PDB file of C-alpha atoms in Angstrom:
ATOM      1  CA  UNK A 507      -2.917   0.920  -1.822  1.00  0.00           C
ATOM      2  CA  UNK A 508      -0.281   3.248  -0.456  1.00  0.00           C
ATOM      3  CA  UNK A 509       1.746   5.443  -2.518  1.00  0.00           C
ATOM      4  CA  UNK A 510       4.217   7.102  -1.461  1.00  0.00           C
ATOM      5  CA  UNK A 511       5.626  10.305  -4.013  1.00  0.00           C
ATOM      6  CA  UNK A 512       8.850  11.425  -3.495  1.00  0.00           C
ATOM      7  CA  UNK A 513      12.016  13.098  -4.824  1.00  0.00           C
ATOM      8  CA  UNK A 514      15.671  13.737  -4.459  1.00  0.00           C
ATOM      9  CA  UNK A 515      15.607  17.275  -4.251  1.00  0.00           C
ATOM     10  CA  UNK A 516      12.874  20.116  -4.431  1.00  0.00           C
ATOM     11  CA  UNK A 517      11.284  21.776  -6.842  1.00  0.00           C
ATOM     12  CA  UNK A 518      10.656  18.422  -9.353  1.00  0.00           C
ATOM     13  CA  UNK A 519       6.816  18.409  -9.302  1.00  0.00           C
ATOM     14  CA  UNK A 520       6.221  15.887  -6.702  1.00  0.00           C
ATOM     15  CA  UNK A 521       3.312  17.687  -5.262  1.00  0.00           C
ATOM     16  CA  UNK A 522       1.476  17.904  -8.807  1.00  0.00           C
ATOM     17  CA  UNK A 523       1.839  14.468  -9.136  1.00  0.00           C
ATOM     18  CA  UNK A 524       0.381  13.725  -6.039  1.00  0.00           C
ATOM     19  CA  UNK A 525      -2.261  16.089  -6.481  1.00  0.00           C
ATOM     20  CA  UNK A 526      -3.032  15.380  -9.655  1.00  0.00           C
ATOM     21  CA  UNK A 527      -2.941  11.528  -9.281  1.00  0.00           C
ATOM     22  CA  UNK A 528      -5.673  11.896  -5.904  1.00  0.00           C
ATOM     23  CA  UNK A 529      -7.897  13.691  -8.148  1.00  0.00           C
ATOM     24  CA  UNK A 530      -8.132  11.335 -11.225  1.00  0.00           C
ATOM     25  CA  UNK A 531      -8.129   8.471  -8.498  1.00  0.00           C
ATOM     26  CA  UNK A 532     -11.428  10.378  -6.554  1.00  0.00           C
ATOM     27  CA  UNK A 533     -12.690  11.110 -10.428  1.00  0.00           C
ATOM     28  CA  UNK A 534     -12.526   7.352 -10.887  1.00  0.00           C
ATOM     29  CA  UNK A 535     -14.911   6.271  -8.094  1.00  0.00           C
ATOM     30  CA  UNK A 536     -12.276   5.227  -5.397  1.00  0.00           C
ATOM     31  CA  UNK A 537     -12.234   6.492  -1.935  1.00  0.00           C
ATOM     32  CA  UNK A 538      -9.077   8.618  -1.865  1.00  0.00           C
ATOM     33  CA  UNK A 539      -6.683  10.367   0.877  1.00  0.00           C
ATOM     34  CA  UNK A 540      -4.467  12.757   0.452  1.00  0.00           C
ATOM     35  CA  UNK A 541      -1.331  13.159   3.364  1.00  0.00           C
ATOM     36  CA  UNK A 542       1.034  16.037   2.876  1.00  0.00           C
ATOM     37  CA  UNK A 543       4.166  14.998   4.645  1.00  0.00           C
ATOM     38  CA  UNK A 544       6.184  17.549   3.573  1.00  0.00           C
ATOM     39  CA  UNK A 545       5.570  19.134   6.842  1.00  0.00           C
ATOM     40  CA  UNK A 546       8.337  21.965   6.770  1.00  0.00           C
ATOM     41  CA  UNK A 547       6.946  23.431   3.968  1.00  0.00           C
ATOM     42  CA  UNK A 548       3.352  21.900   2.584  1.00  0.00           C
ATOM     43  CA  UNK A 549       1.445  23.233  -0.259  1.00  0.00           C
ATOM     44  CA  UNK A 550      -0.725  20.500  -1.550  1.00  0.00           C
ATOM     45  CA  UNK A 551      -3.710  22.856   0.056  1.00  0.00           C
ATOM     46  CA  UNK A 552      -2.723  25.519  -2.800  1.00  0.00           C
ATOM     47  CA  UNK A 553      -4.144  23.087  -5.166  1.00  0.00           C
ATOM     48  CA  UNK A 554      -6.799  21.073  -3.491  1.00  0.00           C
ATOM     49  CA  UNK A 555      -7.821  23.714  -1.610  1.00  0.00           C
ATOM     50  CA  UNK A 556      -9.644  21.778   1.251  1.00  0.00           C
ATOM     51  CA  UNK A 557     -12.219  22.603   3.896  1.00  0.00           C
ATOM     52  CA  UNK A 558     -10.481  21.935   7.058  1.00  0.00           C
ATOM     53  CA  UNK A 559     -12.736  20.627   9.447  1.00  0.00           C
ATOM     54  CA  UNK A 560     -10.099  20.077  12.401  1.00  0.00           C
ATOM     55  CA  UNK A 561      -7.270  22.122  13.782  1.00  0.00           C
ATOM     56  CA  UNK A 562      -4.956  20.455  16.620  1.00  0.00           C
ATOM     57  CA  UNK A 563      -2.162  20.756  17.889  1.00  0.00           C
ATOM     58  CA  UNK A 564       0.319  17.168  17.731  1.00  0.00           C
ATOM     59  CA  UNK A 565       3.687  16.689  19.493  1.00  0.00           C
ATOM     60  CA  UNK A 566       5.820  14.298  21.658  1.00  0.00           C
ATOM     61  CA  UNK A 567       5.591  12.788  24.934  1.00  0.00           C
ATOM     62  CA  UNK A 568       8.469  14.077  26.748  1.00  0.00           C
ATOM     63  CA  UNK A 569       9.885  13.163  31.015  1.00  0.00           C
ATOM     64  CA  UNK A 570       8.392  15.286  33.493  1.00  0.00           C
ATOM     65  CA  UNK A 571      10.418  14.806  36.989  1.00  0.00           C
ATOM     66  CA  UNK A 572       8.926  15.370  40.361  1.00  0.00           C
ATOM     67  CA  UNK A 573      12.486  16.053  42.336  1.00  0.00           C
ATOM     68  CA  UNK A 574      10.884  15.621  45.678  1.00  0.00           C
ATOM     69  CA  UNK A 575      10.439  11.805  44.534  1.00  0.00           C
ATOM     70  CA  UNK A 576      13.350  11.531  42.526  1.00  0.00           C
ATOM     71  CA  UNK A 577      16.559   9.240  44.113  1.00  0.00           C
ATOM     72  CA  UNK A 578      19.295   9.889  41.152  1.00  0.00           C
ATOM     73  CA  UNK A 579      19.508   6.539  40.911  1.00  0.00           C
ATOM     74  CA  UNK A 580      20.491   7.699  37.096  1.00  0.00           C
ATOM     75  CA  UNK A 581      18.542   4.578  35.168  1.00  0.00           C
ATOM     76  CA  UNK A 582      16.653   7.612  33.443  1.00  0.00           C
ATOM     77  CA  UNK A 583      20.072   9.090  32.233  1.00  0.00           C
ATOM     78  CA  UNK A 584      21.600   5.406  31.479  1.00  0.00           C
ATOM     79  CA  UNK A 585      18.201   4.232  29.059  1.00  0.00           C
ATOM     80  CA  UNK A 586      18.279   7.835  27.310  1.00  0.00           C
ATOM     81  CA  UNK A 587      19.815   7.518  23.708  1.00  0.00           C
ATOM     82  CA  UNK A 588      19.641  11.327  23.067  1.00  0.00           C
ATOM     83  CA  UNK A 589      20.851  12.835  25.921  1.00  0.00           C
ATOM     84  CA  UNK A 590      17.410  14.260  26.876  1.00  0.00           C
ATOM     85  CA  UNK A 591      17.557  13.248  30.052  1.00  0.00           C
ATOM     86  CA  UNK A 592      20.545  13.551  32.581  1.00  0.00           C
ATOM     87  CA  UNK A 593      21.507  13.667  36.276  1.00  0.00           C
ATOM     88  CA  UNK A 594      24.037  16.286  37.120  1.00  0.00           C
ATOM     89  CA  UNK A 595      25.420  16.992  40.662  1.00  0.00           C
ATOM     90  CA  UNK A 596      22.281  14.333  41.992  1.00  0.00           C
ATOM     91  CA  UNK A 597      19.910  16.265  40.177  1.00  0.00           C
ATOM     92  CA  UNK A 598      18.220  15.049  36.779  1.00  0.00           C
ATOM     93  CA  UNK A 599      17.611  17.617  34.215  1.00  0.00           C
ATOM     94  CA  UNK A 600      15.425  17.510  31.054  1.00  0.00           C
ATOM     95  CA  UNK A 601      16.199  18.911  27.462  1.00  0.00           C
ATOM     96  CA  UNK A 602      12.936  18.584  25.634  1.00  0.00           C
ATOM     97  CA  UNK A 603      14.099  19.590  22.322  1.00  0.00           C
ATOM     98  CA  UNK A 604      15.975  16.578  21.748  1.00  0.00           C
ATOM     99  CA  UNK A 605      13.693  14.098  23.503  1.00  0.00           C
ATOM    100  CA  UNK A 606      12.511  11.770  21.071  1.00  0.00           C
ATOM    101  CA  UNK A 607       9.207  10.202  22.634  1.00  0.00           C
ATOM    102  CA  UNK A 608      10.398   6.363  23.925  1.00  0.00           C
ATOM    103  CA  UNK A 609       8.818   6.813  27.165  1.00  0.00           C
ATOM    104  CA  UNK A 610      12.310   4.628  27.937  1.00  0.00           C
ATOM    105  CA  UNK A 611      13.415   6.679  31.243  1.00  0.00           C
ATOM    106  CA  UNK A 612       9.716   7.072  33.114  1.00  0.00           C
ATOM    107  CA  UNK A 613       9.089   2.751  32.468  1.00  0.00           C
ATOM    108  CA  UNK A 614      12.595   2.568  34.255  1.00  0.00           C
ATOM    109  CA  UNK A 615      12.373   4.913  36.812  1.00  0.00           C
ATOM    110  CA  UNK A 616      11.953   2.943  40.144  1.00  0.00           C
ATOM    111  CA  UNK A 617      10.039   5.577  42.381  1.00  0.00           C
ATOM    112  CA  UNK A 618       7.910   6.898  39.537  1.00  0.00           C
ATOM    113  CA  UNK A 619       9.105  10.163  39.664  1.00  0.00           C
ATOM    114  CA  UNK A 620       9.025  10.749  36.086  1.00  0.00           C
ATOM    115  CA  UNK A 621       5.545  11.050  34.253  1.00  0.00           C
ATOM    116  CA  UNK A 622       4.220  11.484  30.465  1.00  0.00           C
ATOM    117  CA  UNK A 623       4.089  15.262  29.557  1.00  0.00           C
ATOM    118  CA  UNK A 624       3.707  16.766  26.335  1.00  0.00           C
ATOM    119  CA  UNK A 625       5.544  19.272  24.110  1.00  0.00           C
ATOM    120  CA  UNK A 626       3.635  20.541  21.079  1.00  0.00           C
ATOM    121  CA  UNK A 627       5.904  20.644  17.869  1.00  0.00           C
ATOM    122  CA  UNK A 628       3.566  21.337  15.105  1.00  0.00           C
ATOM    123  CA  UNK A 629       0.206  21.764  14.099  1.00  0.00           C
ATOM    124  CA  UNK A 630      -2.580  19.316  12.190  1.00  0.00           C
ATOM    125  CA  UNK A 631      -4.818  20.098   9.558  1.00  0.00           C
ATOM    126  CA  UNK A 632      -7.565  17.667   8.777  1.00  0.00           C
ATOM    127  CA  UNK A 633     -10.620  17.687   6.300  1.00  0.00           C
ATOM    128  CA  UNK A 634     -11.488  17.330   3.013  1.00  0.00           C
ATOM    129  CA  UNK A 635     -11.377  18.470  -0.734  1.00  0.00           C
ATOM    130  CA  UNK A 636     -14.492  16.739  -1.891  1.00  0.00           C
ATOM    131  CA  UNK A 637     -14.988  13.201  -1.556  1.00  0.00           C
ATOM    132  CA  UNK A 638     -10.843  12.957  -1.037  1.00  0.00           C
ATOM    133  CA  UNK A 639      -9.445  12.979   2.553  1.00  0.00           C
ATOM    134  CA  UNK A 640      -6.930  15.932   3.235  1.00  0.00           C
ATOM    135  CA  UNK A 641      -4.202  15.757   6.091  1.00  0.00           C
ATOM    136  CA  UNK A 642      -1.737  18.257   6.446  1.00  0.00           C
ATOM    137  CA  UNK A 643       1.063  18.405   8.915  1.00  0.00           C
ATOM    138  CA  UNK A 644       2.366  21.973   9.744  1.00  0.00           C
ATOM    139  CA  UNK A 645       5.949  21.713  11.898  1.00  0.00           C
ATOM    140  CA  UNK A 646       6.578  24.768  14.301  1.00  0.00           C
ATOM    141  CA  UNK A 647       9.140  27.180  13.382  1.00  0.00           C
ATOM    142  CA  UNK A 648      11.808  26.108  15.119  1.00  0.00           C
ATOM    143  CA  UNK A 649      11.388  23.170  15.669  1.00  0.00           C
ATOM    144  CA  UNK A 650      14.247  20.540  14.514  1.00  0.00           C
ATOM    145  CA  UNK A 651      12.689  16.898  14.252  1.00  0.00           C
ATOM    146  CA  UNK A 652       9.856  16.587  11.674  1.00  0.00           C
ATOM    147  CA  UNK A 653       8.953  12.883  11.739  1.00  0.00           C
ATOM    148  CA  UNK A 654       7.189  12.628  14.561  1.00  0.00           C
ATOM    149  CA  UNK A 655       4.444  15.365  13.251  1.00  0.00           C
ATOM    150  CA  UNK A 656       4.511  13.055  10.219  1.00  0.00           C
ATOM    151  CA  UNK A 657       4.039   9.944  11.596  1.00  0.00           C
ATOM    152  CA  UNK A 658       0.218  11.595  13.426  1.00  0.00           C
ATOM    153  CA  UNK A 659      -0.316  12.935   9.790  1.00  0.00           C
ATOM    154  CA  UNK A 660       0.054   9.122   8.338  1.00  0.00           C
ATOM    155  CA  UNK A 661      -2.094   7.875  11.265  1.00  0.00           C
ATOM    156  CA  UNK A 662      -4.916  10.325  11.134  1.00  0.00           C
ATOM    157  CA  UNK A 663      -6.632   8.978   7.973  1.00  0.00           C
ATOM    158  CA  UNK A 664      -8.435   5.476   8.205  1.00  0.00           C
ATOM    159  CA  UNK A 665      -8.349   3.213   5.240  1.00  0.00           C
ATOM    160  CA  UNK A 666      -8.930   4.394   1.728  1.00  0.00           C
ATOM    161  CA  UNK A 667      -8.811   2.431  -1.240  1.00  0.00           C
ATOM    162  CA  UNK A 668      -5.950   4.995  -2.210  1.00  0.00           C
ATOM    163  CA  UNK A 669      -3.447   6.612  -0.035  1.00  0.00           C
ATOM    164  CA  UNK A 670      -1.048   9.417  -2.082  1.00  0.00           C
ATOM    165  CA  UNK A 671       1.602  10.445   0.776  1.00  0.00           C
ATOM    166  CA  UNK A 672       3.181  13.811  -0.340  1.00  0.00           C
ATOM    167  CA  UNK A 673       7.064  13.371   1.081  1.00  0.00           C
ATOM    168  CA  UNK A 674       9.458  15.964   1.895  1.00  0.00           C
ATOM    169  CA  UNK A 675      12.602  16.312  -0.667  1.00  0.00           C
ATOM    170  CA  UNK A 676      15.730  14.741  -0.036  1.00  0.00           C
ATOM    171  CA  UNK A 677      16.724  11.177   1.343  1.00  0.00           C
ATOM    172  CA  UNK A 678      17.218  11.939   5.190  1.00  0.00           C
ATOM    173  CA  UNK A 679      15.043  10.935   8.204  1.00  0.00           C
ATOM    174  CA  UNK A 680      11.776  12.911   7.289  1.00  0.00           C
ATOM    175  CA  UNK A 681      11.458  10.787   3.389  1.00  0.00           C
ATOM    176  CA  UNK A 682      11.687   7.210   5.114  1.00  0.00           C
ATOM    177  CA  UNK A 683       9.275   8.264   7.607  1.00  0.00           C
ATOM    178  CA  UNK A 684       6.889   9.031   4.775  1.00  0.00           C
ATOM    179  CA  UNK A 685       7.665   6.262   2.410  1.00  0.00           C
ATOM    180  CA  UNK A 686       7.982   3.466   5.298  1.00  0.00           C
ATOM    181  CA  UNK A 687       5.127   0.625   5.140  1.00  0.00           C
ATOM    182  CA  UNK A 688       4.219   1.484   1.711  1.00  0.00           C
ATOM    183  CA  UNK A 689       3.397  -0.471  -1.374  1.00  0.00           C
ATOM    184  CA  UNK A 690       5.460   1.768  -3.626  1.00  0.00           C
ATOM    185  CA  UNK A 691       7.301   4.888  -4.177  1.00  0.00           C
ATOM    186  CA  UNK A 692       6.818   6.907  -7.271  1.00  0.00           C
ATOM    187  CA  UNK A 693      10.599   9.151  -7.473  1.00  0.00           C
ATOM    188  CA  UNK A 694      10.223  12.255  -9.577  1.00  0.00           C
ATOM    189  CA  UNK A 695      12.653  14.007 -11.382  1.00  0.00           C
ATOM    190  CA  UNK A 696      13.058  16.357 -14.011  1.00  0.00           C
ATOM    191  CA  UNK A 697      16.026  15.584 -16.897  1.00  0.00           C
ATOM    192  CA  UNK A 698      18.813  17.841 -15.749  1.00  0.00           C
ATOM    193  CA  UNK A 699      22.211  16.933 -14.376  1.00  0.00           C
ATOM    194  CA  UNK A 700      21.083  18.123 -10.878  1.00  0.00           C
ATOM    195  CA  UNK A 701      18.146  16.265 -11.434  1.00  0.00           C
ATOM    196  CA  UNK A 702      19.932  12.684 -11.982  1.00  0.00           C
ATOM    197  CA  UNK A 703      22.231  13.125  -9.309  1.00  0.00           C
ATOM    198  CA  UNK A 704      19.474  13.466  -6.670  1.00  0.00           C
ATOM    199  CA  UNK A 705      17.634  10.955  -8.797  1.00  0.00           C
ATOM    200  CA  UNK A 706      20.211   8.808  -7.739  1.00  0.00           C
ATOM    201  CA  UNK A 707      20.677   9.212  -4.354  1.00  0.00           C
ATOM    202  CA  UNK A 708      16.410   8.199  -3.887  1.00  0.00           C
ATOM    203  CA  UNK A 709      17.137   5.175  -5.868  1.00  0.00           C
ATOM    204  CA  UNK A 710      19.568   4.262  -3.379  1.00  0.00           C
ATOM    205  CA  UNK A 711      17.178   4.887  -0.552  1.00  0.00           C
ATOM    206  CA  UNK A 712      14.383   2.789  -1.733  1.00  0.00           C
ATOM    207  CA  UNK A 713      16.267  -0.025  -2.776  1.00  0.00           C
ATOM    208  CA  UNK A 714      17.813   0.089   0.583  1.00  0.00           C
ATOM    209  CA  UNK A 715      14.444  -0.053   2.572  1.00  0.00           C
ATOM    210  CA  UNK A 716      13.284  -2.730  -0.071  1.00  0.00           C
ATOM    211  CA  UNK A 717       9.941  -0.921  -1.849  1.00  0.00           C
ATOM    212  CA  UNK A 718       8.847  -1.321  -5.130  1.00  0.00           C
ATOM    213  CA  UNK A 719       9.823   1.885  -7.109  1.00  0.00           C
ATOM    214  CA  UNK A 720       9.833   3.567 -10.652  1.00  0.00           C
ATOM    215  CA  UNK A 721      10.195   7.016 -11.951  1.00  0.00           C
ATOM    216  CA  UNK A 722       7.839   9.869 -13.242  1.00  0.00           C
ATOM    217  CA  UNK A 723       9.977  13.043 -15.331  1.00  0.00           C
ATOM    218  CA  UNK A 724       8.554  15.600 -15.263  1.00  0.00           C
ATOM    219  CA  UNK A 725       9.217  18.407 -17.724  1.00  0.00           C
ATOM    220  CA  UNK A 726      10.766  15.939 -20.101  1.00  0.00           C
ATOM    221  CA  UNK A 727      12.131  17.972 -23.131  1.00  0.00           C
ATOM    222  CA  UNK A 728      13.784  20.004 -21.411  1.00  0.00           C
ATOM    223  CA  UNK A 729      17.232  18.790 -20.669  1.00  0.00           C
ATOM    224  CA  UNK A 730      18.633  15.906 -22.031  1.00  0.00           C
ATOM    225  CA  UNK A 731      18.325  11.774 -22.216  1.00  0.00           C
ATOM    226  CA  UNK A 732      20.723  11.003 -19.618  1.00  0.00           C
ATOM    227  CA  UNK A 733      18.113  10.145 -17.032  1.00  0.00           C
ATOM    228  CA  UNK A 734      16.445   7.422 -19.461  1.00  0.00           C
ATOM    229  CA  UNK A 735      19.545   6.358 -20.076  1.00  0.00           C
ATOM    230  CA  UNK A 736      20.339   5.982 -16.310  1.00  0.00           C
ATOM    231  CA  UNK A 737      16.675   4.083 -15.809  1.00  0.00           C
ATOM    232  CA  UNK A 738      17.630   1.698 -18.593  1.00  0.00           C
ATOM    233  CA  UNK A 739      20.628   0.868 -17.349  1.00  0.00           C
ATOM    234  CA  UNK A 740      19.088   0.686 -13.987  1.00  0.00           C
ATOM    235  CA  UNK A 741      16.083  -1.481 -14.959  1.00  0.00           C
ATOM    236  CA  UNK A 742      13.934   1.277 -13.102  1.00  0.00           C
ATOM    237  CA  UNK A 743      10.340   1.505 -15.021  1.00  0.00           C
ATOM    238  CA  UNK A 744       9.983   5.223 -16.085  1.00  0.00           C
ATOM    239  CA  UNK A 745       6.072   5.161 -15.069  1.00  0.00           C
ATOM    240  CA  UNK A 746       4.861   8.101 -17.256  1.00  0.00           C
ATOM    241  CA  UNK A 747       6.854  11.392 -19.019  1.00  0.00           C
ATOM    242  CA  UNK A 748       4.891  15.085 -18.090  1.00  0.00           C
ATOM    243  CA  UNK A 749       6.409  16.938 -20.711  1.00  0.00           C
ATOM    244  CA  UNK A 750       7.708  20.636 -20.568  1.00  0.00           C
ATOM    245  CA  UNK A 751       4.380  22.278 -21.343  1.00  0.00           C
ATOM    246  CA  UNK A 752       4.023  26.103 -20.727  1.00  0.00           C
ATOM    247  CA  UNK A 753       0.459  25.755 -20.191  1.00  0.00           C
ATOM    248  CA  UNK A 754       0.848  23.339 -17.644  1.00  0.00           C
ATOM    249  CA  UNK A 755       3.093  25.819 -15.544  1.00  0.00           C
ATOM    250  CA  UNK A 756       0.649  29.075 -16.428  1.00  0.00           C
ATOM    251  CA  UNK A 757      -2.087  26.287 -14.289  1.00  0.00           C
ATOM    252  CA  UNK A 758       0.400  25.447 -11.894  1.00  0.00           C
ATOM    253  CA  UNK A 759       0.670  29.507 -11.391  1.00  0.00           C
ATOM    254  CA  UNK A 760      -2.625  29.879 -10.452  1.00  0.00           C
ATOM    255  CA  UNK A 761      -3.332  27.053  -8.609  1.00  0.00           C
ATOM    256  CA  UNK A 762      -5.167  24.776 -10.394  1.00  0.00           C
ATOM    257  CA  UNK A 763      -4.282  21.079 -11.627  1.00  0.00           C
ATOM    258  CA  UNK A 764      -3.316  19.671 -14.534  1.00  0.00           C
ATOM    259  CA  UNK A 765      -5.913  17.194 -14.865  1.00  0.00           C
ATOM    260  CA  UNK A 766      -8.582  20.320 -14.426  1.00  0.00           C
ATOM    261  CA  UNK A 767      -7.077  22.732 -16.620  1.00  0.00           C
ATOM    262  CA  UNK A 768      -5.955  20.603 -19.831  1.00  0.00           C
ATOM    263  CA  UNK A 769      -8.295  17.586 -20.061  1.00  0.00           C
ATOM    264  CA  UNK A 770      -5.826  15.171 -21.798  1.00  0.00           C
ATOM    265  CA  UNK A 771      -3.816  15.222 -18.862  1.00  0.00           C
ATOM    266  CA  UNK A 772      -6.510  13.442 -16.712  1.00  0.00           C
ATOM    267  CA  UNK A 773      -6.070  10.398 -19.368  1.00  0.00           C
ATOM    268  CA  UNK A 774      -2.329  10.589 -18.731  1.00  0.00           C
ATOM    269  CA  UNK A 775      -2.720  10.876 -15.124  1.00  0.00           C
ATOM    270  CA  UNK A 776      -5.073   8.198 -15.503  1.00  0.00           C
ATOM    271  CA  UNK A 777      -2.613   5.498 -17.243  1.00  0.00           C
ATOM    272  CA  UNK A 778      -0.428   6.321 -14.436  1.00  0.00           C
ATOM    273  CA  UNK A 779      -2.485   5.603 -11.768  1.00  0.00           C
ATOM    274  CA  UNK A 780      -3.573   1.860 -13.650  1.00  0.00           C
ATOM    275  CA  UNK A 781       0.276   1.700 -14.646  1.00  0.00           C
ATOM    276  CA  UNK A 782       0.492   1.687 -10.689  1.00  0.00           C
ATOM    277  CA  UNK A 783      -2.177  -0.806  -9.765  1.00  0.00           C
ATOM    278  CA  UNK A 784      -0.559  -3.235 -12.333  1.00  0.00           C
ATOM    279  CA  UNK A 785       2.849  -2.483 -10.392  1.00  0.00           C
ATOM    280  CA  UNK A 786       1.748  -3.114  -6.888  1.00  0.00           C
ATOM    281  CA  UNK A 787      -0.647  -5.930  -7.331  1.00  0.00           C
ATOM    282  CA  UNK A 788       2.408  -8.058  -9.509  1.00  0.00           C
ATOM    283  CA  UNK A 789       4.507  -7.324  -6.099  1.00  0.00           C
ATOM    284  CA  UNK A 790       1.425  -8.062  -4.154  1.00  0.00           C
ATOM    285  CA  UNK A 791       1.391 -12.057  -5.865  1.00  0.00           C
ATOM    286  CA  UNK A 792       5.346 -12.083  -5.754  1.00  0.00           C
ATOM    287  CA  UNK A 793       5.086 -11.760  -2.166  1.00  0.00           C
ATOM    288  CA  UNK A 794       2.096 -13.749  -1.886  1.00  0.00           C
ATOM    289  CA  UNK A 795       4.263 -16.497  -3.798  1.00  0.00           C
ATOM    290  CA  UNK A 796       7.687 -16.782  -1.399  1.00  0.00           C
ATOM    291  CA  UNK A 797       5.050 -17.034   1.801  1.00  0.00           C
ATOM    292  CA  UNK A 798       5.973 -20.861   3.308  1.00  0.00           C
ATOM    293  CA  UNK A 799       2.894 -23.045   2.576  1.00  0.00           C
ATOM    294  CA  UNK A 800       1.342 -24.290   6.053  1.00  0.00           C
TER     295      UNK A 800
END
């Protein structure tokens, strides 16, 4: 099972409830990963606080040209999307930075004067926080395209019986690349008026790439009802309430997780998590059900 946890903006609590839902799920018995996406700026290690057994480098395949073979026949410069690659005055030049890995222009090129190189954009962290599996992609400063860093952070785990996938805030490029391919997203919010309007903008993003969805609040009892009111109207499932709890932010503070610190927020966390398995395994047999018979 692959959840995703996500958010319209920052600052919701996204990362606790990942966190906090890979513990109860490794407390359980199941074999758990952890994946923090949120590659521009993770912190799920502030909480975990894994050993990290690996340290590598990951990046893009980018065009390397050998001139001296090169025709400027310009199929490199006619395939390229991105304008990584172009031929100027019969010579081709390369802009890295905004090469996005296709390996288009060196399958066309009809000499073979363009090869695979490599450009590092970010860093991988890889290990563990006891029995649960702990990935962490780290993008170099600088550096302007996050989701490829995130997609070797989603393929550097094998298969778990639970896979929590920390995204980045927002709706642009770097949430569907964390959220794509998985069995549902779990959107968390907080009950302001900022909160609901980003609230809204996620709902339109899952329902556009077709995943199962419903909504945590977090510090609910703080603001007002009009995000219930929204998810009522919406028919979105409001999957569990984390209410406004000073004690929980005095843990949050000093690193340690809800489930840890207050005990009866491991049986919350754990409704959640069997509130989840209900949720995917009913979309699971709905799918299972529209499948042609043979």
């Amino acid at each position: 099972m692959k959840i995703a946890v996500a958010s319209g903006k920052g600052g919701t609590g996204k990362t606790t409830v990942a966190t906090n839902l890979a513990r109860v799920a490794s407390l359980e018995g199941r074999s758990v990963a952890y994946l923090d996406c949120d590659v521009e700026e993770p912190n799920g290690a502030l909480f975990l606080k894994p050993e990290i057994e690996e340290n590598r480098a990951v990046g893009l395949s980018v065009p390397e040209v050998d001139l001296e073979k090169c025709t400027a026949c310009g199929a490199c410069e006619k395939i390229c999307q991105y304008s990584a690659i172009v031929l100027m005055n019969k010579k081709v030049m390369v802009f890295p930075e905004l090469c996005h890995g296709c390996a288009g222009c060196w399958l066309v090129c009809p000499v073979g004067a363009i090869t695979e190189g490599f450009r590092e954009t970010g860093r991988l962290h890889q290990g563990h926080s006891g029995p649960i599996a702990f990935v962490e992609g780290l993008l170099d400063v600088g550096q302007a395209m996050s989701p490829p860093v995130i997609r070797q952070v989603r393929d550097a785990v094998d298969e778990v019986d639970l896979t929590v996938l920390d995204s980045p805030p927002g709706t642009s490029c770097p949430v569907i690349e964390s959220v794509r391919d998985t069995d549902f997203v779990m959107l968390v919010t907080e009950p302001t008026p900022f909160g609901l309007n980003d609230l809204k903008l996620a709902v339109e993003m899952v329902r556009a790439l077709g995943i199962d969805f419903g909504v945590v609040v977090n510090r609910a009892g703080l603001g007002d009802n009009k995000t219930t009111e929204y998810c009522q109207t919406q028919r979105i499932e409001i999957l569990a309430e984390i209410p406004d709890d000073r004690r929980v932010a005095e843990a949050y503070s000093r690193g340690e997780m809800a489930v840890e610190a207050l005990p009866e927020f491991r049986q919350n966390f754990g409704a959640l998590l069997k509130r989840l398995d209900q949720r995917v395994q009913k979309r699971q047999d709905e799918i299972s059900q529209r499948r042609p018979v043979r």
